[in-house]
CSV table of C-alpha atoms and ligand atoms in Angstrom, one decimal:
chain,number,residue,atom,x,y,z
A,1,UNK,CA,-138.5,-27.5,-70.5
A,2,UNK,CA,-139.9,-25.0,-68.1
A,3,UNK,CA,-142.3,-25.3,-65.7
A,4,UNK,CA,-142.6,-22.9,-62.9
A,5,UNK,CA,-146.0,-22.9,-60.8
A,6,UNK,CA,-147.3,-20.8,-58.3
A,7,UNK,CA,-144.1,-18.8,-57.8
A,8,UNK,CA,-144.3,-16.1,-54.6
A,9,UNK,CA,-142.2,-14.2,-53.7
A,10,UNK,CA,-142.0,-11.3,-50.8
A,11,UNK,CA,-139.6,-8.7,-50.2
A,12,UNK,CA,-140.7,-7.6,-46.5
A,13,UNK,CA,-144.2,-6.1,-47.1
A,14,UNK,CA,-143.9,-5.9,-51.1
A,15,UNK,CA,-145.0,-8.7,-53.0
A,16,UNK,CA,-142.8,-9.4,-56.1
A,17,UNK,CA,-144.2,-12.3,-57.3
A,18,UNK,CA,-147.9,-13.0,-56.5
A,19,UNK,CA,-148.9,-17.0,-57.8
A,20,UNK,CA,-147.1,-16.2,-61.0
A,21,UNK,CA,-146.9,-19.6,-63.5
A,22,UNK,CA,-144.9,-19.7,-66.5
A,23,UNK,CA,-144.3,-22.8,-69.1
A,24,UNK,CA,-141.6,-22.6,-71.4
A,25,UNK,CA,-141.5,-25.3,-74.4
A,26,UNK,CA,-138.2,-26.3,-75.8
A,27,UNK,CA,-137.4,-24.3,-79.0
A,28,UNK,CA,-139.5,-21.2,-77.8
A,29,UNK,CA,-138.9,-17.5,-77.0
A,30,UNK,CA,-141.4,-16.4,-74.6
A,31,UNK,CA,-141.7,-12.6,-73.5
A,32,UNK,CA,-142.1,-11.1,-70.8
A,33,UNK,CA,-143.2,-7.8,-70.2
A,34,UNK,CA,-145.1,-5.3,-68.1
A,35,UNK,CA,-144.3,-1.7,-66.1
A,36,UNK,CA,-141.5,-1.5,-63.7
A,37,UNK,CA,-141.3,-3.0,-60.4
A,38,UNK,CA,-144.2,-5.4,-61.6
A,39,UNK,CA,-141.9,-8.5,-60.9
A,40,UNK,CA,-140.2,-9.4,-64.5
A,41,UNK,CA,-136.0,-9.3,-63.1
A,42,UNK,CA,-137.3,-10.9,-60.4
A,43,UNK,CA,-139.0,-14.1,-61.5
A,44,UNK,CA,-135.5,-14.7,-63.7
A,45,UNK,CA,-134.0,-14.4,-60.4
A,46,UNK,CA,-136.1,-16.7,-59.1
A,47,UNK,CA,-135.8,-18.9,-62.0
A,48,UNK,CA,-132.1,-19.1,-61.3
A,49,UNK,CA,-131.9,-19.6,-58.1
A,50,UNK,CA,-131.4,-16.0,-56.6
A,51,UNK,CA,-134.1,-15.9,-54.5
A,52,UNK,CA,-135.7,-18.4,-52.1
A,53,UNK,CA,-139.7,-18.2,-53.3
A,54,UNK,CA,-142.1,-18.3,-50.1
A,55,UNK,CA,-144.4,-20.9,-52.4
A,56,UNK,CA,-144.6,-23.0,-55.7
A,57,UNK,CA,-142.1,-24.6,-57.5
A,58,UNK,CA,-140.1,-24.4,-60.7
A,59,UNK,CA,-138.9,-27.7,-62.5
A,60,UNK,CA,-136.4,-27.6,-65.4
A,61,UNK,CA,-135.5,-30.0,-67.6
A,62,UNK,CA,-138.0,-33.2,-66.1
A,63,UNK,CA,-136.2,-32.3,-62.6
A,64,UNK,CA,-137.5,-29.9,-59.3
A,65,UNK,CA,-135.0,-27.1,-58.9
A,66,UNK,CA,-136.9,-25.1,-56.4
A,67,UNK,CA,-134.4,-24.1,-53.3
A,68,UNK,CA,-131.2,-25.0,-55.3
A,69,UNK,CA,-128.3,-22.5,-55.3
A,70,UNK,CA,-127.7,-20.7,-58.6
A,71,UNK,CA,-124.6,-22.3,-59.4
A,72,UNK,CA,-126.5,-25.2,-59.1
A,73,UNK,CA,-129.0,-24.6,-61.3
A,74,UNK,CA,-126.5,-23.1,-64.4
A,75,UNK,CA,-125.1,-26.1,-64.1
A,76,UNK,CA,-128.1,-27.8,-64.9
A,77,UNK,CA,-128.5,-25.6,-68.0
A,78,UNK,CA,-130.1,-21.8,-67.2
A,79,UNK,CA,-128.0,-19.2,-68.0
A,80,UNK,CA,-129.2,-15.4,-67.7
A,81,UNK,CA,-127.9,-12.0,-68.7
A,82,UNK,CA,-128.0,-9.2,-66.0
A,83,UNK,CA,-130.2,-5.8,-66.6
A,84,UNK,CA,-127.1,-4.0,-65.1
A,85,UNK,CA,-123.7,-5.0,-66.9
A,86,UNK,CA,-120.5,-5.7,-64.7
A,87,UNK,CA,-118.2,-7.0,-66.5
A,88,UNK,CA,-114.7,-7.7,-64.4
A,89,UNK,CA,-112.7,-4.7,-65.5
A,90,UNK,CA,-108.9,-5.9,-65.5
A,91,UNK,CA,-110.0,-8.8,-68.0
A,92,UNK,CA,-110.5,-8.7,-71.5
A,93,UNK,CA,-113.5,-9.0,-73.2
A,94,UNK,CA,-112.7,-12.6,-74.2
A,95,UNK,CA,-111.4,-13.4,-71.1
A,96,UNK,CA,-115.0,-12.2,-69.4
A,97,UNK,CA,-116.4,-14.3,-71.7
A,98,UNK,CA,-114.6,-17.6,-70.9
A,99,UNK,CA,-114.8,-17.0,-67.1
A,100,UNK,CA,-118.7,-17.9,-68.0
A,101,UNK,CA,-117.9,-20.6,-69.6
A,102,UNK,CA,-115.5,-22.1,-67.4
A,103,UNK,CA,-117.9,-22.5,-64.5
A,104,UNK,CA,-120.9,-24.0,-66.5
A,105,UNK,CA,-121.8,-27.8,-67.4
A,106,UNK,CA,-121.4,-30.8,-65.5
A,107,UNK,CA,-117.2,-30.2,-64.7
A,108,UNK,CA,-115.5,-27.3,-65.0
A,109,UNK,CA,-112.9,-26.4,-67.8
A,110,UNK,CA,-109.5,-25.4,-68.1
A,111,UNK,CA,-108.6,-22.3,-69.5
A,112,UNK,CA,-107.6,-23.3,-73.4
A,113,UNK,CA,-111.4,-25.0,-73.8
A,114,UNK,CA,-113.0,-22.0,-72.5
A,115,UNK,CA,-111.2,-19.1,-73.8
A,116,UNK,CA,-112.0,-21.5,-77.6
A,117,UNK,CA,-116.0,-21.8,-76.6
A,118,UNK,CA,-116.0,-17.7,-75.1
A,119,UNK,CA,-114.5,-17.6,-79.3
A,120,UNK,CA,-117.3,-18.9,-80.5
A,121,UNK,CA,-119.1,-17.0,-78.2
A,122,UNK,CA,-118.0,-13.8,-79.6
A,123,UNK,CA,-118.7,-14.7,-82.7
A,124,UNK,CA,-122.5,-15.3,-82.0
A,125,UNK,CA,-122.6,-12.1,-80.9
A,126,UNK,CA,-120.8,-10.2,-83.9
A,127,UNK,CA,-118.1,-9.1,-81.3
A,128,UNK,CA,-115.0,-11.0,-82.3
A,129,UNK,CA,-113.0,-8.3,-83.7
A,130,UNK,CA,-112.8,-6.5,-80.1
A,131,UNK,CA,-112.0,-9.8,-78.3
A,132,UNK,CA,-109.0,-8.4,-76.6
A,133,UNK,CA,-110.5,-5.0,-76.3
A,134,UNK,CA,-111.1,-4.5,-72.2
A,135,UNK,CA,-114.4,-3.7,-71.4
A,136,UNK,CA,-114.1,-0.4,-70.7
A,137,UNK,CA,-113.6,-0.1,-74.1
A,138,UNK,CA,-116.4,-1.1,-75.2
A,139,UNK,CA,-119.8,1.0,-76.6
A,140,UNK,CA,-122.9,0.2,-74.4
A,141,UNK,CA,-124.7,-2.0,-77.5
A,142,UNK,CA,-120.9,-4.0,-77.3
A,143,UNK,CA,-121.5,-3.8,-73.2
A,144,UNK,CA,-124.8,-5.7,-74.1
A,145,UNK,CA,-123.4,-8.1,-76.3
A,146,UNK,CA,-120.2,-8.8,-74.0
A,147,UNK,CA,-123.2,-10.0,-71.3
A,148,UNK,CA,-125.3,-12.0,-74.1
A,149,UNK,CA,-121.7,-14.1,-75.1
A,150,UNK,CA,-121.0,-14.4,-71.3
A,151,UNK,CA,-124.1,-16.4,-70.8
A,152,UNK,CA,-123.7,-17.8,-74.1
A,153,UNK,CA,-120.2,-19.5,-73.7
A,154,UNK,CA,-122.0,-21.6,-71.1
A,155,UNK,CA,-123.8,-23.3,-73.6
A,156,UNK,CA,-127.2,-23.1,-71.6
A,157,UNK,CA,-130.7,-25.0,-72.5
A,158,UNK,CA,-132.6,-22.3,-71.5
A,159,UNK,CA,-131.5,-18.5,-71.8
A,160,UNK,CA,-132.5,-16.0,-69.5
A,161,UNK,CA,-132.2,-11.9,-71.5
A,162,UNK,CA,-133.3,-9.5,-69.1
A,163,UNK,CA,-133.3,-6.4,-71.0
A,164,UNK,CA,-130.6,-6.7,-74.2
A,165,UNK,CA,-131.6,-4.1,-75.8
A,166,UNK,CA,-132.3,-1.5,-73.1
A,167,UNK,CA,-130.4,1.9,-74.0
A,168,UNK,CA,-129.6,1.0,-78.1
A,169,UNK,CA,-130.3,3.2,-80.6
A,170,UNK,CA,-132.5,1.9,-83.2
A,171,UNK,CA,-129.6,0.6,-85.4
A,172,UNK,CA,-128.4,-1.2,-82.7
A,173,UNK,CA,-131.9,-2.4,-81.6
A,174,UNK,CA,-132.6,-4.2,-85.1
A,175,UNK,CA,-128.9,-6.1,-84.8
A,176,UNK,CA,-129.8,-7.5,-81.0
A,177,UNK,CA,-133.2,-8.5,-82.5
A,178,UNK,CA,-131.1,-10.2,-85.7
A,179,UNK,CA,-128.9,-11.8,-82.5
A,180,UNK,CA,-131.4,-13.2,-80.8
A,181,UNK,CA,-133.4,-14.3,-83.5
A,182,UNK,CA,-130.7,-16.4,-84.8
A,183,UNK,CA,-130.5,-18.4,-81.7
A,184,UNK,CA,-133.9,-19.1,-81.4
A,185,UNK,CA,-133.7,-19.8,-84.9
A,186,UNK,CA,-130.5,-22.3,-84.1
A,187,UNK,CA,-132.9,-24.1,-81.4
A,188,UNK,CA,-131.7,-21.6,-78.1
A,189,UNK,CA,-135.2,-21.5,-75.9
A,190,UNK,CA,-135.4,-18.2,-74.3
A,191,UNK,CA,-137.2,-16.5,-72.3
A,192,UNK,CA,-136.3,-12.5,-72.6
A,193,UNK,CA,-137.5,-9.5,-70.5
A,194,UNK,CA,-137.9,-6.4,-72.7
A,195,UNK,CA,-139.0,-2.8,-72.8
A,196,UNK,CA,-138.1,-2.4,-76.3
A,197,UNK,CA,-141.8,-3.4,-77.8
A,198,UNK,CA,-140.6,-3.6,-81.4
A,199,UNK,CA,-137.8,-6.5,-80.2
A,200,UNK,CA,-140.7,-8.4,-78.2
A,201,UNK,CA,-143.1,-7.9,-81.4
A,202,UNK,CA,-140.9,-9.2,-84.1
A,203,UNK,CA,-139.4,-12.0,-82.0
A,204,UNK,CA,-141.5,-13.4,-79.0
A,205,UNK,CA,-144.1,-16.4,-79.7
A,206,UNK,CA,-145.9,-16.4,-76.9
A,207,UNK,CA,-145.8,-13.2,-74.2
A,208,UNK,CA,-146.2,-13.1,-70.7
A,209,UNK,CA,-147.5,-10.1,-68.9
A,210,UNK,CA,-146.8,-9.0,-65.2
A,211,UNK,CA,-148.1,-6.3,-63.2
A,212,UNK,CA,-147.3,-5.6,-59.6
A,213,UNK,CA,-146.2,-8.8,-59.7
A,214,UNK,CA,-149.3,-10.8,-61.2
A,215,UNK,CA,-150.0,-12.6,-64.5
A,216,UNK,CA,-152.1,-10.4,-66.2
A,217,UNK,CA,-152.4,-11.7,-69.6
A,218,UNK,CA,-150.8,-14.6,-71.9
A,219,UNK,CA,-150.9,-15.0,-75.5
A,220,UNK,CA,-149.6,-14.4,-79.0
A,221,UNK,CA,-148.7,-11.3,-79.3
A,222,UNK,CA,-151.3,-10.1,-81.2
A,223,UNK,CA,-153.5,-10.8,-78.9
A,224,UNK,CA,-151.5,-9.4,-76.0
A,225,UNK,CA,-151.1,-5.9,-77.3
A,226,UNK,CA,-154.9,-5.5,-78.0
A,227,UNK,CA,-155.9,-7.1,-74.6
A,228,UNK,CA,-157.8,-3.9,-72.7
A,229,UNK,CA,-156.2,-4.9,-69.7
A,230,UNK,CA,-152.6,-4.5,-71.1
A,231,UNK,CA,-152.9,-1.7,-72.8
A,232,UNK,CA,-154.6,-0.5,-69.7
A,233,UNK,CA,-152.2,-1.3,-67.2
A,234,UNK,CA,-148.8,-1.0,-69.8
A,235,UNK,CA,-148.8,-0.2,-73.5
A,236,UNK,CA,-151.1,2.7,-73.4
A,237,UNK,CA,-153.5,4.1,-75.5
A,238,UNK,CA,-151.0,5.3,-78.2
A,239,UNK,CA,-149.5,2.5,-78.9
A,240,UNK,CA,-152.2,0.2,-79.2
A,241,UNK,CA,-153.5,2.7,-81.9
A,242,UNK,CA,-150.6,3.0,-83.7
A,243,UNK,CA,-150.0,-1.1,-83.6
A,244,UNK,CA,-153.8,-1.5,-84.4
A,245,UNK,CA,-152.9,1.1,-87.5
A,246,UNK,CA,-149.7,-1.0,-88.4
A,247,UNK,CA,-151.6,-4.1,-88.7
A,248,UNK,CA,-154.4,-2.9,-90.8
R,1,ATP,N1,-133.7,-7.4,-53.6
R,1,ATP,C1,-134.9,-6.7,-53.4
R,1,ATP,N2,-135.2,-6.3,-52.2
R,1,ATP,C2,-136.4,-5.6,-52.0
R,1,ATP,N3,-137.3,-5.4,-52.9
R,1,ATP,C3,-137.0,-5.8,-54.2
R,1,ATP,C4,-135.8,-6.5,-54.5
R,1,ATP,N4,-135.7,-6.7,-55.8
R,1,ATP,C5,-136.9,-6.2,-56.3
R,1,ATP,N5,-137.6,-5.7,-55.3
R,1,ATP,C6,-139.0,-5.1,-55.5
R,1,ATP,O1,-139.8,-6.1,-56.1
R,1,ATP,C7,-140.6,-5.5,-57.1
R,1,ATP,C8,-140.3,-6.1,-58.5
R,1,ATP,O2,-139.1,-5.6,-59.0
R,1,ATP,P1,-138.4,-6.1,-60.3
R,1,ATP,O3,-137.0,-5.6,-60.3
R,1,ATP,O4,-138.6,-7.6,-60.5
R,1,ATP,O5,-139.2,-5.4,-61.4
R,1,ATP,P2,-139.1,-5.3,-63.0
R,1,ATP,O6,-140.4,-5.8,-63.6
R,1,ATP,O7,-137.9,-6.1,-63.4
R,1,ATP,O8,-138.9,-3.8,-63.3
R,1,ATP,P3,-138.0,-3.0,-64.4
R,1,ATP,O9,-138.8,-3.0,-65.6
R,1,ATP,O10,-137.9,-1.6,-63.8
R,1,ATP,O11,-136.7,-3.7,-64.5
R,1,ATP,C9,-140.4,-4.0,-57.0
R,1,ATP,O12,-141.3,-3.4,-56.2
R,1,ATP,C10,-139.0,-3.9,-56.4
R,1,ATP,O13,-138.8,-2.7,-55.8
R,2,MG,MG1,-136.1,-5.5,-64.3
């Protein structure tokens, strides 16, 4: 579904992206990790069309989307939650939701059709009962879920989470994982950034890892968190011990 080869990408002197390649099979939810600043928010950006790459390319979907505008290319089926939430603050939490969907697919809606779809929305995410709640309102685990439905309600092919469950307590942690897992589960491919190990663990299939802005290791995830070089340049020492003393 995804195919994204060679992707570079400088900010002045600082390479981002350095020959990063990433495939993404429909159905699957690939991870992708590594420290900050090594290049994960940006390769969704440049997956979406946020940033113009300095070489490779990306195709989606059998077709090259390399240099298209991001509205372009969430029309053609990538949606993506932002690490930062901003919701609009004078609208409603469904009303948020339906502005996402409004602007997605091949023509654009009118406001009955996507206020139903930013319904079902809400209901994907377990946030229906404070649809008219204004986001202000809202805890930061609700914040999270508000963005998830947002990018939801425009029914994408491939979902783009960068960070979901940043900032949740545990409790909160296991229901995102029970989220995401159900759309996966329902055929959503994803690819989702994440910090939170024990989301990335229980969930991903396959796991991509970046550091200062280069692939350094792909794999199940058992044999991502006991590659050296990961635990090395990411996990650490302690966690690879504990995880090695989790799995026996
Ligand atoms: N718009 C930008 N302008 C200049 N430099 C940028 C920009 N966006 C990102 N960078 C730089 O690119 C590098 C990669 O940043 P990126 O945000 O992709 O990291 P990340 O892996 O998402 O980190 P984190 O885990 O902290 O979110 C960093 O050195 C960052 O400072
Ligand atoms: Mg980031």
């Amino acid at each position: 579904m995804l195919d994204a080869r060679g992707v570079t990408l400088r900010f002045g002197g600082v390479i981002a992206l350095a020959d990063v390649s990433i495939v993404v099979a429909q159905g699957e939810l690939v991870g992708l990790i590594g420290p900050n600043g090594a290049g994960k928010t940006t390769l969704l950006n440049a997956i979406s069309g946020l940033h113009r790459l300095q070489s490779g390319s990306i195709e989606f979907d059998g077709r090259t989307i390399t240099g298209l505008p991001p509205y372009k290319i969430a029309k053609l089926g990538i949606a993506r939650t932002f690490q930062v939430v901003r919701p609009f603050a004078t609208l409603t939490v469904r009303e948020n939701v339906a502005v996402g969907a409004m602007f997605s697919g091949a023509r654009t809606l009118g406001r009955a059709e996507a206020l139903v779809r930013a319904v079902a929305a809400l209901e994907q995410v377990g946030l229906s009962a404070k649809a008219t709640y204004l986001p202000s309102h809202l805890t930061m685990s609700d914040r999270k879920r508000l963005e998830l439905a947002r990018a939801l309600a425009m029914r994408p092919k491939l979902l783009l989470l960068d960070e979901v469950a940043a900032g949740l307590n545990q409790t909160e942690i296991v229901s995102m994982i029970e989220i995401v897992r159900s759309l996966n589960q329902t055929g959503q491919t994803i690819i989702m950034v994440e910090h939170v190990m024990k989301a990335i663990l229980s969930l991903c299939q396959r796991i991509v890892v970046l550091q200062f802005g280069k692939k350094i290791a792909e794999g199940t995830p058992q044999a991502v968190v006991s590659d050296p070089n990961v635990i090395n340049a990411y996990l650490g020492a302690r966690f690879a011990k504990r995880h090695a003393l989790a799995i026996g």
